[in-house]
Coordinates of C-alpha atoms and ligand atoms in Angstrom, one line a residue:
M233 CA 0.0 0.0 0.0
T234 CA 1.7 3.2 -1.1
K235 CA -1.1 5.5 -2.0
N236 CA -1.2 8.2 0.7
T237 CA -4.0 10.4 -0.5
D238 CA -5.5 11.8 -3.7
L239 CA -4.5 15.2 -4.9
Q240 CA -8.2 16.2 -4.7
G241 CA -7.8 18.8 -7.3
R242 CA -4.9 20.5 -5.6
R243 CA -2.2 22.3 -7.6
G244 CA 1.0 24.3 -7.1
V245 CA 2.0 25.4 -3.6
D246 CA -1.1 23.7 -2.1
I247 CA 0.6 20.4 -3.0
L248 CA 4.0 21.4 -1.6
H249 CA 2.4 22.5 1.6
E250 CA 0.6 19.2 2.2
P251 CA 3.2 16.8 3.8
L252 CA 1.3 13.7 2.7
L253 CA 1.6 14.8 -1.0
N254 CA 4.8 16.7 -1.1
K255 CA 7.8 15.1 -2.8
G256 CA 10.0 18.2 -2.8
T257 CA 12.7 18.1 -5.4
S258 CA 11.5 14.7 -6.5
F259 CA 8.5 16.0 -8.6
T260 CA 9.2 14.9 -12.1
E261 CA 9.3 17.2 -15.1
A262 CA 5.8 15.9 -16.2
E263 CA 4.4 16.5 -12.7
R264 CA 5.9 20.0 -12.6
D265 CA 4.2 20.9 -15.8
A266 CA 0.9 19.3 -15.1
L267 CA 0.5 20.4 -11.5
G268 CA 1.6 24.0 -11.8
L269 CA 4.9 23.4 -9.9
R270 CA 7.3 24.8 -12.5
G271 CA 9.4 27.5 -10.9
L272 CA 8.4 26.6 -7.4
L273 CA 11.2 24.1 -7.2
P274 CA 14.9 24.2 -8.2
P275 CA 15.4 22.7 -11.6
K276 CA 17.2 19.5 -10.8
V277 CA 14.9 16.5 -10.3
T278 CA 16.4 14.3 -7.5
T279 CA 15.5 10.8 -6.5
Q280 CA 14.2 9.9 -3.0
A281 CA 17.5 8.1 -2.4
Q282 CA 19.4 11.4 -3.0
Q283 CA 17.0 13.2 -0.7
V284 CA 17.6 10.6 2.0
E285 CA 21.4 11.1 1.6
R286 CA 21.0 14.9 1.9
T287 CA 18.7 14.5 4.9
L288 CA 21.0 12.1 6.8
G289 CA 24.0 14.5 6.2
N290 CA 21.9 17.4 7.6
V291 CA 20.7 15.4 10.6
R292 CA 24.2 14.1 11.4
R293 CA 25.8 17.6 11.2
K294 CA 23.5 19.0 13.9
A295 CA 25.2 19.8 17.2
T296 CA 22.7 18.2 19.6
D297 CA 19.9 15.6 19.6
L298 CA 17.3 18.3 20.3
D299 CA 18.5 20.0 17.1
R300 CA 18.2 16.7 15.2
Y301 CA 14.7 16.2 16.7
T302 CA 13.6 19.7 15.5
Y303 CA 15.1 19.1 12.1
L304 CA 13.3 15.8 11.7
I305 CA 10.0 17.1 12.9
S306 CA 10.1 20.0 10.5
L307 CA 10.9 17.4 7.7
Q308 CA 7.8 15.4 8.9
E309 CA 5.7 18.6 8.6
R310 CA 7.1 19.1 5.1
N311 CA 7.5 15.7 3.4
S312 CA 6.0 12.8 5.2
A313 CA 7.3 10.0 2.9
L314 CA 10.8 11.3 3.1
F315 CA 10.7 11.5 6.9
Y316 CA 9.5 7.9 7.1
R317 CA 12.0 6.7 4.6
V318 CA 14.8 8.2 6.6
V319 CA 13.5 6.9 10.0
M320 CA 12.5 3.4 8.8
D321 CA 15.9 2.8 7.1
N322 CA 17.9 4.0 10.0
L323 CA 15.7 3.0 13.0
N324 CA 18.5 2.3 15.5
E325 CA 19.8 5.8 14.9
M326 CA 16.5 7.7 14.6
M327 CA 14.3 6.1 17.2
P328 CA 16.2 7.7 20.2
I329 CA 15.8 11.0 18.5
I330 CA 12.1 10.9 17.5
Y331 CA 11.2 9.0 20.7
T332 CA 12.7 8.4 24.1
P333 CA 15.1 9.8 25.3
T334 CA 15.1 12.9 23.1
V335 CA 11.4 13.3 22.9
G336 CA 11.4 13.9 26.7
L337 CA 13.8 16.8 26.2
A338 CA 11.6 18.0 23.3
C339 CA 8.5 18.0 25.5
Q340 CA 10.4 20.0 28.2
K341 CA 11.1 22.6 25.4
Y342 CA 7.9 22.1 23.5
A343 CA 6.8 25.7 23.9
L344 CA 9.9 26.9 22.3
I345 CA 10.0 24.5 19.3
F346 CA 6.3 24.3 18.4
R347 CA 5.9 25.3 14.8
R348 CA 2.9 23.7 13.1
P349 CA 0.0 21.8 14.6
Q350 CA 0.7 18.1 14.2
G351 CA -2.5 17.1 16.1
L352 CA -5.4 18.5 17.9
F353 CA -5.3 20.5 21.2
I354 CA -8.7 20.2 23.0
S355 CA -8.9 22.1 26.3
S356 CA -11.3 22.1 29.2
Q357 CA -12.7 25.3 27.7
D358 CA -13.9 23.3 24.7
R359 CA -16.7 21.5 26.6
G360 CA -19.7 21.1 24.3
R361 CA -17.8 21.6 21.0
I362 CA -15.4 18.7 20.8
K363 CA -17.1 17.1 17.9
E364 CA -16.7 20.3 16.0
I365 CA -13.0 20.4 16.9
L366 CA -12.5 16.8 15.7
R367 CA -14.1 17.8 12.4
N368 CA -11.5 20.6 12.0
W369 CA -8.9 17.9 11.5
P370 CA -8.4 17.8 7.7
R371 CA -8.2 14.0 7.3
P372 CA -11.5 12.0 7.7
D373 CA -10.4 8.4 7.9
I374 CA -8.7 8.3 11.3
R375 CA -8.0 4.8 12.7
M376 CA -5.5 5.5 15.5
I377 CA -5.7 8.3 18.1
V378 CA -3.1 8.7 20.8
V379 CA -4.4 11.0 23.5
T380 CA -2.7 12.4 26.6
D381 CA -3.6 14.9 29.3
G382 CA 0.1 15.5 29.9
E383 CA 0.1 14.6 33.6
R384 CA 2.8 12.0 33.6
I385 CA 5.1 12.5 30.6
L386 CA 7.6 9.6 30.5
G387 CA 9.2 9.8 34.0
L388 CA 9.3 13.6 33.8
G389 CA 6.0 14.3 35.5
D390 CA 3.3 16.9 34.6
L391 CA 4.2 18.8 31.4
G392 CA 0.7 20.0 30.6
S393 CA 0.2 20.9 26.9
C394 CA 4.0 20.5 26.3
G395 CA 3.3 16.7 26.5
M396 CA 2.0 16.9 23.0
G397 CA 5.4 15.7 21.8
I398 CA 4.5 12.2 23.1
P399 CA 1.3 11.5 21.0
V400 CA 3.1 12.9 18.0
G401 CA 6.2 10.7 18.6
K402 CA 4.1 7.6 19.4
L403 CA 2.1 7.9 16.2
S404 CA 5.3 8.3 14.2
L405 CA 6.3 4.9 15.6
Y406 CA 2.9 3.4 14.6
T407 CA 3.8 4.4 11.1
A408 CA 7.5 3.7 11.1
C409 CA 7.3 0.4 13.1
A410 CA 4.0 -1.0 11.9
G411 CA 3.1 0.9 8.7
I412 CA -0.1 2.5 9.9
P413 CA -0.6 5.2 7.3
P414 CA 0.2 8.7 8.6
S415 CA -3.1 9.9 7.1
Q416 CA -4.9 7.6 9.6
C417 CA -3.1 8.8 12.7
L418 CA -4.3 11.6 15.0
P419 CA -2.4 13.0 18.1
V420 CA -4.6 14.7 20.7
M421 CA -3.7 16.8 23.7
L422 CA -6.5 17.0 26.2
D423 CA -5.4 20.2 28.0
V424 CA -7.0 20.2 31.5
G425 CA -4.5 22.6 33.0
T426 CA -1.2 21.7 34.8
N427 CA -0.1 21.5 38.4
N428 CA 3.5 22.3 37.3
Q429 CA 3.9 25.7 38.8
A430 CA 7.0 26.5 36.8
L431 CA 5.0 26.0 33.6
R432 CA 2.1 28.0 34.8
D433 CA 4.4 30.9 35.7
D434 CA 6.2 30.8 32.4
P435 CA 4.7 33.5 30.1
L436 CA 5.8 31.4 27.0
Y437 CA 3.9 28.3 28.2
I438 CA 1.5 27.1 25.4
G439 CA -1.2 25.5 27.5
L440 CA -3.9 26.5 30.0
A441 CA -2.1 28.1 32.9
Q442 CA -4.5 26.9 35.6
E443 CA -4.8 24.1 38.1
R444 CA -5.7 20.7 36.7
L445 CA -9.3 19.9 36.3
R446 CA -10.4 17.0 38.6
G447 CA -13.6 15.2 39.6
P448 CA -16.8 15.1 37.6
A449 CA -15.8 18.0 35.3
Y450 CA -12.8 16.1 34.2
D451 CA -14.7 12.9 33.6
E452 CA -17.3 14.7 31.6
L453 CA -14.7 16.2 29.4
V454 CA -13.1 12.8 28.7
D455 CA -16.5 11.3 28.2
E456 CA -17.4 14.0 25.6
F457 CA -14.1 13.3 23.9
V458 CA -14.6 9.5 23.8
N459 CA -18.2 9.8 22.6
S460 CA -17.3 12.4 20.0
V461 CA -14.6 10.1 18.5
Q462 CA -17.2 7.4 18.1
E463 CA -19.3 9.7 16.0
V464 CA -16.6 11.5 14.0
F465 CA -14.1 8.7 13.6
P466 CA -16.1 5.6 14.2
K467 CA -13.3 3.2 13.1
A468 CA -10.7 4.8 15.4
C469 CA -8.9 3.0 18.3
I470 CA -8.1 5.4 21.2
Q471 CA -4.8 4.8 22.9
F472 CA -4.6 6.6 26.3
E473 CA -1.0 7.7 26.9
D474 CA 0.9 9.2 29.9
F475 CA -2.1 10.0 32.1
G476 CA -1.5 10.2 35.8
N477 CA -2.0 6.7 37.3
T478 CA -5.3 7.3 39.2
N479 CA -7.0 8.5 36.0
A480 CA -5.2 5.9 33.8
F481 CA -6.6 2.9 35.6
R482 CA -10.0 4.4 36.0
L483 CA -10.4 5.4 32.4
L484 CA -9.1 2.0 31.2
H485 CA -11.7 0.2 33.3
K486 CA -14.4 2.6 32.3
Y487 CA -14.0 2.4 28.5
R488 CA -12.3 -1.0 27.7
D489 CA -15.6 -2.9 27.3
T490 CA -17.5 -0.3 25.5
V491 CA -15.1 1.3 22.9
C492 CA -12.0 0.3 21.1
T493 CA -9.3 1.5 23.5
F494 CA -6.2 0.6 25.5
N495 CA -3.6 2.1 27.7
D496 CA -0.1 1.6 26.5
D497 CA 1.6 2.5 29.8
I498 CA -0.3 -0.3 31.5
Q499 CA -0.9 -2.9 28.8
G500 CA 1.9 -2.2 26.2
T501 CA 4.6 -2.1 28.8
A502 CA 3.3 -5.3 30.3
G503 CA 3.5 -7.0 26.8
V504 CA 7.1 -5.9 26.2
T505 CA 8.3 -6.9 29.7
L506 CA 6.6 -10.3 29.6
A507 CA 8.2 -10.9 26.2
G508 CA 11.6 -10.0 27.7
L509 CA 11.0 -12.3 30.6
Y510 CA 10.3 -15.2 28.3
G511 CA 13.6 -14.3 26.5
T512 CA 15.4 -14.5 29.8
L513 CA 14.1 -18.1 30.3
R514 CA 16.0 -19.1 27.2
L515 CA 19.2 -18.0 29.0
T516 CA 18.5 -19.1 32.6
G517 CA 16.5 -22.2 31.8
G518 CA 13.5 -23.1 33.9
K519 CA 9.9 -22.0 33.6
L520 CA 8.1 -18.7 34.4
T521 CA 6.5 -20.5 37.3
D522 CA 9.9 -21.1 38.9
K523 CA 10.6 -17.4 39.1
K524 CA 9.9 -14.5 41.5
F525 CA 9.5 -11.0 40.3
L526 CA 10.2 -7.9 42.4
F527 CA 9.2 -4.4 41.1
L528 CA 10.4 -1.0 42.1
G529 CA 7.4 1.2 41.2
A530 CA 3.8 0.2 41.8
G531 CA 2.1 2.4 39.2
E532 CA 0.7 1.9 35.7
A533 CA 3.7 0.0 34.4
G534 CA 4.4 -2.1 37.6
V535 CA 0.8 -3.3 38.1
G536 CA 0.2 -3.7 34.4
I537 CA 3.2 -5.9 34.1
C538 CA 2.2 -7.9 37.2
D539 CA -1.3 -8.5 35.7
L540 CA 0.2 -9.9 32.5
I541 CA 2.7 -12.0 34.3
V542 CA -0.2 -13.5 36.2
T543 CA -1.9 -14.3 32.9
G544 CA 1.3 -16.0 31.8
L545 CA 1.6 -18.0 35.0
M546 CA -2.0 -19.0 34.9
A547 CA -1.5 -20.2 31.3
E548 CA 1.2 -22.5 32.8
G549 CA -1.3 -23.9 35.4
L550 CA -1.1 -21.7 38.5
S551 CA -4.2 -20.4 40.2
Q552 CA -4.6 -16.6 40.2
A553 CA -3.7 -16.5 43.9
E554 CA -0.5 -18.6 43.4
A555 CA 0.4 -16.5 40.4
R556 CA 0.0 -13.2 42.3
E557 CA 2.2 -14.5 45.0
R558 CA 5.1 -14.6 42.6
C559 CA 4.8 -10.8 42.0
W560 CA 6.0 -8.3 44.6
L561 CA 6.0 -4.5 44.5
V562 CA 8.0 -1.8 46.3
D563 CA 6.7 1.7 46.1
S564 CA 7.9 5.0 47.6
K565 CA 6.8 3.8 51.0
G566 CA 8.4 0.4 50.9
L567 CA 7.2 -3.1 50.3
V568 CA 3.5 -3.3 49.3
V569 CA 2.1 -5.5 52.1
K570 CA -1.3 -6.3 53.5
S571 CA -0.9 -4.4 56.7
R572 CA -0.4 -1.1 54.9
T573 CA -3.3 1.3 55.1
D574 CA -2.1 3.7 52.4
L575 CA -2.4 1.6 49.3
A576 CA -4.2 2.7 46.2
E577 CA -6.7 0.3 44.8
H578 CA -4.6 -0.9 41.9
K579 CA -1.9 -2.2 44.3
L580 CA -4.2 -4.3 46.5
P581 CA -4.0 -7.5 44.5
Y582 CA -0.3 -7.6 45.1
A583 CA -0.4 -6.6 48.8
H584 CA 0.8 -9.9 50.4
D585 CA 1.0 -11.1 54.0
H586 CA 4.6 -10.1 54.9
A587 CA 6.3 -8.0 57.4
P588 CA 6.7 -4.4 56.2
M589 CA 10.1 -3.6 54.5
P590 CA 11.2 0.0 54.4
D591 CA 13.0 -0.1 51.0
L592 CA 14.2 -2.1 48.0
R593 CA 17.5 -3.2 49.6
A594 CA 15.6 -4.9 52.5
A595 CA 13.0 -6.4 50.1
V596 CA 15.7 -7.9 47.9
E597 CA 17.4 -9.6 50.8
A598 CA 14.1 -10.8 52.3
L599 CA 12.4 -12.1 49.1
K600 CA 15.4 -13.3 47.1
P601 CA 13.8 -12.4 43.7
T602 CA 15.0 -13.9 40.4
A603 CA 14.1 -10.7 38.5
L604 CA 14.2 -7.1 39.5
I605 CA 12.2 -4.7 37.4
G606 CA 12.4 -0.9 37.7
V607 CA 9.4 1.2 36.7
S608 CA 9.6 3.9 39.4
G609 CA 10.9 6.8 37.3
M610 CA 13.5 7.2 40.1
P611 CA 17.1 7.2 38.8
Q612 CA 20.0 5.3 40.5
T613 CA 17.6 3.4 42.8
F614 CA 19.2 0.1 41.7
T615 CA 22.2 0.8 43.9
E616 CA 25.4 -1.1 43.9
H617 CA 24.3 -3.0 47.0
V618 CA 21.0 -4.0 45.4
V619 CA 22.5 -5.1 42.2
R620 CA 25.3 -7.0 43.9
A621 CA 22.7 -8.7 46.1
M622 CA 20.9 -9.8 42.9
G623 CA 24.2 -11.1 41.6
R624 CA 24.8 -13.0 44.9
L625 CA 21.3 -14.6 44.9
N626 CA 21.2 -15.6 41.2
E627 CA 23.6 -17.1 38.7
R628 CA 22.1 -14.9 36.0
P629 CA 20.2 -12.1 37.7
V630 CA 17.5 -10.5 35.6
I631 CA 17.7 -6.7 35.9
F632 CA 15.3 -4.5 33.9
A633 CA 15.7 -0.8 34.4
L634 CA 12.7 0.3 32.4
S635 CA 12.2 3.9 33.5
N636 CA 12.4 6.6 30.8
P637 CA 14.1 8.7 29.6
T638 CA 17.7 7.6 30.1
S639 CA 18.2 10.1 33.0
K640 CA 15.5 8.2 35.0
A641 CA 16.8 4.7 34.5
E642 CA 17.2 2.8 37.8
C643 CA 20.7 1.9 36.9
T644 CA 22.9 2.1 33.7
A645 CA 24.0 -0.9 31.6
E646 CA 27.5 -0.3 32.7
Q647 CA 26.5 -0.5 36.4
A648 CA 24.4 -3.6 35.9
Y649 CA 27.1 -5.5 34.1
T650 CA 30.0 -4.3 36.3
W651 CA 28.4 -5.0 39.6
T652 CA 27.4 -8.6 38.5
D653 CA 30.7 -9.4 36.7
G654 CA 28.9 -9.4 33.4
R655 CA 26.3 -12.0 34.5
A656 CA 23.2 -9.8 34.5
I657 CA 20.6 -10.2 31.9
F658 CA 19.9 -6.5 31.5
A659 CA 17.3 -4.5 29.6
S660 CA 16.4 -0.9 29.7
G661 CA 13.6 1.4 28.7
S662 CA 15.8 3.9 26.8
P663 CA 18.7 2.8 24.8
F664 CA 22.2 2.3 26.2
P665 CA 25.3 1.8 23.9
P666 CA 27.0 -1.6 23.9
F667 CA 29.2 -2.1 27.0
T668 CA 32.5 -4.0 27.0
L669 CA 33.6 -5.8 30.2
N670 CA 36.7 -8.1 30.4
G671 CA 36.8 -8.3 26.6
G672 CA 33.1 -9.3 26.2
T673 CA 30.6 -6.9 24.7
H674 CA 27.1 -6.7 26.1
L675 CA 24.3 -5.4 23.9
T676 CA 21.4 -4.0 25.9
G677 CA 17.9 -4.9 24.8
Q678 CA 15.5 -2.1 24.8
G679 CA 12.5 -3.1 26.8
N680 CA 10.4 -0.4 25.2
N681 CA 6.8 -0.8 24.3
S682 CA 7.5 0.2 20.8
Y683 CA 8.0 -3.6 20.2
I684 CA 4.4 -4.1 21.2
F685 CA 1.9 -1.3 20.6
P686 CA 2.5 -0.7 16.9
G687 CA 1.8 -4.4 16.1
V688 CA -1.2 -4.5 18.4
G689 CA -2.5 -1.3 16.9
L690 CA -2.1 -2.6 13.4
G691 CA -3.8 -5.9 14.2
V692 CA -6.7 -4.1 15.8
I693 CA -7.1 -1.7 12.9
A694 CA -6.7 -4.3 10.2
S695 CA -9.4 -6.5 11.8
E696 CA -11.6 -3.6 12.7
S697 CA -11.8 -4.9 16.2
M698 CA -14.4 -3.4 18.5
H699 CA -12.2 -3.8 21.6
V700 CA -8.6 -4.3 22.7
T701 CA -8.3 -7.2 25.2
D702 CA -5.6 -8.4 27.6
E703 CA -5.4 -11.6 25.6
M704 CA -4.1 -9.6 22.6
F705 CA -1.2 -8.3 24.8
F706 CA -0.5 -11.8 26.0
V707 CA -0.4 -13.1 22.5
A708 CA 1.7 -10.2 21.4
A709 CA 4.2 -10.9 24.2
K710 CA 4.5 -14.6 23.2
T711 CA 4.8 -13.7 19.6
L712 CA 7.6 -11.1 20.3
A713 CA 9.5 -13.6 22.4
T714 CA 9.5 -16.2 19.6
M715 CA 11.1 -13.6 17.3
V716 CA 14.2 -13.2 19.4
K717 CA 17.1 -14.9 17.6
E718 CA 19.8 -17.0 19.2
E719 CA 22.4 -14.4 18.1
D720 CA 20.4 -11.6 19.9
L721 CA 20.5 -13.7 23.1
A722 CA 24.1 -14.5 22.7
A723 CA 24.9 -10.8 22.4
G724 CA 23.0 -10.1 25.6
S725 CA 19.7 -8.8 24.3
V726 CA 16.3 -10.4 25.1
Y727 CA 14.7 -8.5 22.3
P728 CA 15.1 -8.7 18.5
D729 CA 17.1 -6.2 16.6
L730 CA 15.1 -3.0 16.2
Q731 CA 15.8 -2.9 12.5
R732 CA 13.5 -6.0 12.2
I733 CA 10.6 -4.1 13.8
R734 CA 8.3 -4.0 10.7
E735 CA 8.5 -7.8 10.4
V736 CA 8.0 -8.1 14.2
S737 CA 5.0 -5.8 14.1
A738 CA 3.4 -7.5 11.1
T739 CA 3.8 -10.9 12.9
I740 CA 2.3 -9.5 16.1
A741 CA -0.5 -7.8 14.2
T742 CA -1.4 -11.1 12.5
A743 CA -1.5 -12.9 15.8
V744 CA -3.7 -10.1 17.3
A745 CA -6.1 -10.2 14.3
E746 CA -6.3 -13.9 14.8
V747 CA -7.6 -13.3 18.3
V748 CA -10.1 -10.7 17.0
F749 CA -11.6 -13.1 14.5
T750 CA -11.5 -16.1 16.8
R751 CA -13.2 -14.2 19.6
K752 CA -15.7 -12.6 17.2
L753 CA -14.7 -9.1 18.2
T754 CA -15.4 -7.6 14.7
K755 CA -18.2 -7.4 12.2
M756 CA -15.6 -7.8 9.4
P757 CA -15.5 -11.2 7.6
R758 CA -12.4 -13.2 8.3
P759 CA -9.9 -12.8 5.4
Q760 CA -8.7 -16.1 3.9
D761 CA -5.1 -15.1 4.6
I762 CA -4.8 -12.9 7.7
A763 CA -1.1 -12.3 7.3
A764 CA -1.5 -11.2 3.7
H765 CA -4.4 -9.0 4.7
V766 CA -2.3 -7.3 7.4
Q767 CA 0.7 -6.8 5.0
A768 CA -1.6 -5.2 2.5
Q769 CA -2.6 -2.5 5.0
M770 CA 1.0 -1.4 5.7
Y771 CA 2.1 2.0 4.4
Q772 CA 5.4 2.2 2.5
P773 CA 7.1 5.6 2.3
E774 CA 7.3 5.6 -1.4
Y775 CA 6.3 8.5 -3.6
D776 CA 3.1 8.2 -5.5
E777 CA 3.2 8.9 -9.2
Y778 CA 0.7 11.7 -9.8
V779 CA 1.3 12.1 -13.5
K780 CA 2.3 9.4 -16.0
P781 CA 5.5 10.5 -17.8
Ligands
LIG99 P1 3.3 5.8 37.7 O1 3.4 7.2 38.2 O2 2.0 5.2 37.5 O3 4.1 4.9 38.8 C1 5.3 5.2 39.4 C2 5.4 4.3 40.7 O4 6.7 4.5 41.2 C3 4.4 4.7 41.8 O5 3.9 3.5 42.3 C4 5.3 5.3 42.9 O6 4.9 5.1 44.2 C5 6.6 4.6 42.6 N1 7.8 5.4 43.1 C6 8.0 6.7 43.1 N2 9.1 7.0 43.7 C7 9.6 5.8 44.2 C8 10.8 5.5 45.0 N3 11.7 6.4 45.3 N4 10.9 4.2 45.3 C9 10.0 3.3 44.9 N5 9.0 3.5 44.2 C10 8.8 4.8 43.8 O7 4.2 5.7 36.5 P2 4.3 4.5 35.4 O8 3.4 4.8 34.3 O9 4.2 3.2 36.1 O10 5.8 4.8 34.9 C11 6.9 4.6 35.7 C12 8.2 4.7 34.9 O11 8.2 3.6 34.0 C13 8.4 6.0 34.1 O12 9.7 6.4 34.2 C14 8.1 5.5 32.7 O13 8.9 6.2 31.8 C15 8.6 4.1 32.7 N6 7.9 3.3 31.7 C16 8.7 2.7 30.8 C17 8.1 2.0 29.8 C18 9.0 1.2 28.8 O14 8.5 0.9 27.7 N7 10.2 1.0 29.1 C19 6.7 1.9 29.7 C20 5.9 2.6 30.6 C21 6.6 3.3 31.7

């Protein structure tokens, strides 16, 4: 599938100003004559490959990653196919720029680098007219919406309207990693104010400089948004992204059985982590049921991962109660245990009968976990003592420092390998460069949900599913785990090479669509060949030929 959109009668600069149509200097002589482009472009016609070469040179010459981000985003706003060609062919280099960690920095500076709208800003002052706003979006066939209210951007906290960089970045990954056409993607910022005082005091802040909306007024706004989407974009899946955890869990439970929606921080993270854990079993031997998991962080990611591990353990024969006993959480107040009276509802299933433990160090010594998973947003909390203890307790300690961006990682790759004499099986949320210890080089697998959500999204869209279920994330995790090659594991990574992400996403999408048809979650007839059907939906960043030469 290469066709992006029809010209719809457009000519001249109107074509150059539409990123889904623009080919820049690649418009042919015949197109320049027929479409009124003559004179608007320099005379030499270049190929897309030449444009890619020029772009890569420009990106690499920039002084900082934030400069590279700004350059790439302005390219995306100008020429969508060229942007995706560059990103897709150079994923290992470009992902850290268009997504974590650089996107975090970009959000912190969003007010300064904002140029053109790449999505919709809907504020709490827009009550009663959200449908109208959705109709202002120039593309009618929206299939994937990523919406945030900016309350918990990566591990950076409340960034209000500046959090828009995240839906924009996530949707770029839907296209780059799974081929969901850019014309079908819509980033949305639901601006309900911010409790970040520094932003509110900043005269250049781009959002509502007021306290966050809470309570029924907040719920009514979200409700109007969700209902309006059903009417204006009835085939769209809504992905909730980077909401504060109280709202995230509530909204997921409220909408999951009525509309097509999921929360990537809860469910996508769970999928990628479970896949990584299956990968570790290929190195440590044993079964998931033999292992004990200790989490630092008991929020969306931590509890979401626990829930999916429980699904995995139950698939291997444990009861729910037995499965939950394998999962332990430490939050900012210490070990999550039954006797605590301060626990939020989402933590209760994992509040076990145990003496209180003040911190992670005590919990590791007492529980002797086989895997330690960091999803706290608190950097350097996997201290030397904690990591060495994991190394003492396990031949191959599993240490996943998943907090994003890099500055928030619980420990670095270097620390994890050094403190365990290279025995750790380590994964991180944001990328770390390869690390050499005693002559051996360790590749760090990136336990980032970008291995999961693009494929799940593609499967859901391709099958026109009415809902997104936990089973789909379980199937996605199992599928991802099977795609890890022996050479990935031998190099130290429990994830496949990112460069294979399109193949990975297409395989996950096929497995997800299979669930959709088997569970009858769609009105669409089952295609004869689901894999071929999925492949046929995938966007390729090739230029359309508007005029035959
Ligand atoms: P959240 O706000 O829902 O949860 C954070 C949790 O950490 C809370 O339970 C909090 O009590 C706990 N915490 C805070 N300070 C702590 C401390 N000093 N010690 C122990 N626990 C502490 O956030 P979330 O959505 O769960 O995300 C948490 C982190 O995980 C973020 O940095 C995010 O970027 C990262 N994350 C990574 C991925 C990935 O793909 N790698 C996916 C989702 C989230």
